[in-house]
Amino acid sequence: MEVRIQKYLSEAGICSRRKGEEYITQGLIKINGKVITELGTKIDTSKDKIELNKKIIIAKNKSVYIMLNKPVGIVTTCAKYDERSVLDLIKIKERVYPVGRLDKDSEGLLLLTNDGVVAYRLTHPKFEHEKEYEVTLNKNYTKEQISKLSQGVKLFGENTNPTRIKRVNKNKFTIILTEGKNRHIRRVCRKVGLEVVKLKRVRIVNLRVGDLKVGEYRELTKVELSNLIKSLGISTTMMQS
């Protein structure tokens, strides 16, 4: 990809674009060993070597945070030859990866990023960050069934954590998890005699899918990202490391 030198320096965190222009006119920039003084000069970031005062400059990758409303039938893991992955839906130049997983037959909010710190904080079990799901069942549920789910059930030989459940209607409720075993909600519902016919993730920590349509995606707003970083307990130093 070709970009102007001053933009490259700015994205590398070296200086502002204006300061970069000063470096160029002062003859302090070399491209492939040749001094460059023309402000409009562009470089190919994939092959050109850029030097400032004899130091090679390497641009930092831009951190990207994407919110996707994943459709049913799309996988979040590496797709097989006959499957579509969430990465097939995201048309951006930066390389991002899904944070955690959302089953192929489930839909809703999925975060994709190239920020390893944020991904780690969201997925490591020890941090116990909340994820909220809307659960639709094949039949009406009873108070006893919901009570059992709320208290936790035995799954894979271990008791699941207590959960917060809120009634939506007779066959639909929302559930908040701080853990995420494979097909967790479907499995615990079966334990109490309920079958999930639709599962939608509506929230991850402070991020809500809102009115984002199925299959659509967008970058997080500055406010959303700032609130997420605070909720995850990430410091500025950690973001820069």
Coordinates of C-alpha atoms in Angstrom, one line a residue:
M1 CA 0.0 0.0 0.0
E2 CA 1.3 3.4 -1.0
V3 CA 1.1 6.4 1.5
R4 CA 2.7 9.8 1.8
I5 CA 5.8 9.8 4.0
Q6 CA 4.4 12.2 6.6
K7 CA 1.3 10.0 7.0
Y8 CA 3.5 7.0 7.5
L9 CA 5.5 8.7 10.2
S10 CA 2.4 9.8 11.9
E11 CA 0.9 6.3 12.0
A12 CA 4.2 5.0 13.2
G13 CA 3.8 7.3 16.3
I14 CA 7.0 9.1 15.4
C15 CA 5.6 12.7 14.9
S16 CA 2.7 14.7 13.6
R17 CA 2.2 15.0 9.9
R18 CA 3.4 18.6 10.0
K19 CA 6.5 17.7 11.8
G20 CA 7.1 15.0 9.3
E21 CA 6.9 17.5 6.5
E22 CA 9.7 19.5 8.3
Y23 CA 11.8 16.4 8.5
I24 CA 11.3 15.8 4.7
T25 CA 12.2 19.4 3.7
Q26 CA 15.3 19.3 6.0
G27 CA 16.6 16.2 4.2
L28 CA 16.4 14.0 7.2
I29 CA 14.3 11.2 5.5
K30 CA 15.8 8.5 3.4
I31 CA 13.9 6.0 1.3
N32 CA 15.9 2.9 0.4
G33 CA 19.0 4.8 1.2
K34 CA 18.1 7.9 -0.9
V35 CA 17.4 11.3 0.7
I36 CA 13.9 12.6 -0.1
T37 CA 12.9 16.2 0.0
E38 CA 9.7 16.3 -2.0
L39 CA 6.6 16.5 0.3
G40 CA 4.3 14.6 -2.1
T41 CA 6.6 11.5 -2.2
K42 CA 4.8 8.3 -1.5
I43 CA 6.2 5.0 -0.2
D44 CA 5.2 1.4 -0.6
T45 CA 4.9 0.2 3.0
S46 CA 5.3 -3.5 1.9
K47 CA 8.8 -3.1 0.6
D48 CA 10.4 0.4 1.0
K49 CA 12.8 1.0 3.8
I50 CA 12.3 4.4 5.6
E51 CA 14.9 6.0 7.7
L52 CA 14.9 9.1 9.9
N53 CA 18.3 10.3 11.2
K54 CA 19.7 6.9 10.2
K55 CA 17.1 5.0 12.2
I56 CA 14.7 2.6 10.4
I57 CA 11.0 3.4 11.0
I58 CA 8.4 0.6 11.3
A59 CA 4.8 1.7 11.4
K60 CA 2.6 0.4 14.3
N61 CA -0.5 -1.5 13.3
K62 CA -3.6 0.5 13.9
S63 CA -5.8 -1.0 16.6
V64 CA -9.2 -1.8 15.3
Y65 CA -12.3 -2.7 17.3
I66 CA -15.3 -4.1 15.3
M67 CA -18.8 -4.9 16.5
L68 CA -20.6 -7.5 14.4
N69 CA -24.1 -8.8 14.6
K70 CA -23.3 -12.4 13.6
P71 CA -25.9 -14.3 11.6
V72 CA -26.8 -17.9 12.2
G73 CA -24.8 -20.3 10.1
I74 CA -21.6 -18.4 10.3
V75 CA -18.7 -19.8 12.3
T76 CA -16.3 -17.8 14.4
T77 CA -13.5 -20.4 14.3
C78 CA -11.5 -21.4 11.2
A79 CA -14.0 -22.3 8.5
K80 CA -14.1 -25.6 6.7
Y81 CA -14.3 -25.7 2.9
D82 CA -18.1 -25.6 2.9
E83 CA -18.5 -23.0 5.7
R84 CA -18.5 -19.2 6.0
S85 CA -16.5 -17.5 8.7
V86 CA -17.2 -14.2 10.3
L87 CA -13.9 -13.0 8.7
D88 CA -15.7 -13.3 5.3
L89 CA -18.1 -10.6 6.4
I90 CA -15.6 -8.0 7.5
K91 CA -14.3 -6.0 4.6
I92 CA -11.5 -3.8 6.1
K93 CA -7.7 -3.6 5.3
E94 CA -6.6 -4.4 8.9
R95 CA -6.4 -8.0 10.0
V96 CA -8.7 -8.7 12.9
Y97 CA -9.8 -11.8 14.7
P98 CA -12.9 -12.7 16.7
V99 CA -12.8 -12.3 20.5
G100 CA -14.1 -15.6 21.9
R101 CA -16.7 -17.6 20.1
L102 CA -20.3 -17.7 19.3
D103 CA -21.8 -21.0 18.1
K104 CA -22.6 -21.5 14.4
D105 CA -26.3 -21.8 15.2
S106 CA -26.3 -18.7 17.5
E107 CA -26.5 -15.1 16.5
G108 CA -25.7 -11.7 17.9
L109 CA -22.9 -9.5 19.2
L110 CA -19.3 -10.5 18.4
L111 CA -16.2 -8.3 18.9
L112 CA -13.3 -8.5 16.5
T113 CA -10.0 -6.8 17.0
N114 CA -6.2 -6.9 16.6
D115 CA -5.7 -5.7 20.1
G116 CA -4.3 -8.6 22.1
V117 CA -4.7 -7.0 25.5
V118 CA -8.4 -6.4 25.0
A119 CA -8.9 -9.9 23.6
Y120 CA -7.1 -11.4 26.6
R121 CA -9.1 -9.5 29.2
L122 CA -12.4 -10.4 27.6
T123 CA -11.7 -14.1 27.1
H124 CA -9.6 -15.3 30.1
P125 CA -12.0 -17.0 32.6
K126 CA -10.3 -15.3 35.7
F127 CA -11.7 -11.9 34.8
E128 CA -15.4 -13.1 34.7
H129 CA -16.7 -10.3 32.5
E130 CA -20.4 -10.3 31.8
K131 CA -22.1 -11.5 28.6
E132 CA -25.8 -11.3 28.2
Y133 CA -28.0 -13.5 26.0
E134 CA -31.6 -13.6 24.9
V135 CA -32.9 -17.2 25.0
T136 CA -36.0 -18.4 23.1
L137 CA -37.3 -21.9 24.1
N138 CA -39.5 -24.5 22.3
K139 CA -42.1 -24.3 25.1
N140 CA -43.0 -22.3 28.2
Y141 CA -40.8 -22.6 31.2
T142 CA -41.7 -23.0 34.8
K143 CA -40.5 -21.1 37.9
E144 CA -38.8 -24.2 39.1
Q145 CA -36.8 -24.6 35.9
I146 CA -35.6 -21.0 36.0
S147 CA -34.7 -21.3 39.7
K148 CA -32.5 -24.3 38.9
L149 CA -30.8 -22.4 36.1
S150 CA -30.2 -19.4 38.3
Q151 CA -28.6 -21.4 41.1
G152 CA -26.4 -23.3 38.6
V153 CA -26.4 -26.9 37.4
K154 CA -23.8 -29.7 37.1
L155 CA -22.1 -29.6 33.7
F156 CA -19.1 -31.8 32.8
G157 CA -18.8 -32.8 36.4
E158 CA -18.6 -29.3 37.7
N159 CA -21.3 -26.9 39.1
T160 CA -21.9 -23.9 36.8
N161 CA -21.8 -20.4 38.4
P162 CA -25.1 -18.9 39.6
T163 CA -26.6 -16.6 36.9
R164 CA -29.0 -13.7 36.7
I165 CA -32.1 -14.5 34.6
K166 CA -34.8 -12.0 33.6
R167 CA -38.2 -13.0 32.2
V168 CA -39.1 -11.6 28.8
N169 CA -42.3 -13.7 28.1
K170 CA -43.5 -17.2 28.8
N171 CA -40.9 -18.9 26.5
K172 CA -38.2 -16.3 26.4
F173 CA -35.7 -14.9 29.0
T174 CA -32.3 -13.1 29.2
I175 CA -29.4 -14.7 31.0
I176 CA -26.1 -13.2 32.1
L177 CA -23.0 -15.3 32.2
T178 CA -19.5 -14.8 33.5
E179 CA -18.2 -18.1 32.2
G180 CA -18.4 -19.6 28.7
K181 CA -18.1 -23.4 28.3
N182 CA -18.8 -24.8 24.8
R183 CA -22.5 -24.5 24.0
H184 CA -23.0 -23.6 27.6
I185 CA -26.6 -22.2 27.6
R186 CA -28.0 -24.9 25.4
R187 CA -26.5 -27.6 27.6
V188 CA -27.6 -26.1 30.9
C189 CA -31.1 -25.6 29.6
R190 CA -31.3 -29.3 28.6
K191 CA -30.3 -30.2 32.1
V192 CA -33.6 -28.7 33.4
G193 CA -35.7 -30.0 30.5
L194 CA -35.7 -27.0 28.2
E195 CA -34.7 -26.8 24.5
V196 CA -33.2 -23.6 23.0
V197 CA -34.6 -22.8 19.6
K198 CA -32.9 -19.3 19.3
L199 CA -29.9 -17.9 21.1
K200 CA -28.8 -14.3 20.6
R201 CA -26.0 -12.5 22.4
V202 CA -27.1 -8.9 23.1
R203 CA -24.3 -7.6 25.3
I204 CA -20.6 -8.0 26.1
V205 CA -19.6 -6.0 29.2
N206 CA -20.9 -2.5 28.3
L207 CA -21.3 -3.1 24.6
R208 CA -24.8 -3.7 23.3
V209 CA -25.8 -5.0 19.8
G210 CA -28.6 -2.4 19.8
D211 CA -30.1 -1.7 16.4
L212 CA -27.2 -3.2 14.4
K213 CA -28.8 -5.4 11.8
V214 CA -27.9 -9.1 11.4
G215 CA -24.8 -9.4 9.2
E216 CA -23.8 -5.7 9.7
Y217 CA -20.7 -4.4 11.5
R218 CA -19.2 -1.1 12.6
E219 CA -16.2 0.2 14.5
L220 CA -16.7 1.0 18.2
T221 CA -17.3 4.7 18.9
K222 CA -14.7 6.5 21.0
V223 CA -17.1 6.6 23.9
E224 CA -17.8 2.8 23.6
L225 CA -14.1 2.0 23.4
S226 CA -13.2 4.2 26.3
N227 CA -15.9 2.7 28.5
L228 CA -14.9 -0.8 27.5
I229 CA -11.2 -0.1 28.4
K230 CA -12.2 1.2 31.8
S231 CA -14.6 -1.8 32.4
L232 CA -11.8 -4.2 31.6
G233 CA -9.4 -2.5 33.9
I234 CA -6.8 -1.8 31.2
S235 CA -4.4 1.1 31.8
T236 CA -2.9 3.3 29.1
T237 CA 0.5 1.7 29.8
M238 CA -0.9 -1.7 29.0
M239 CA -2.5 -0.4 25.7
Q240 CA 0.9 1.0 24.6
S241 CA 3.0 -2.0 25.5

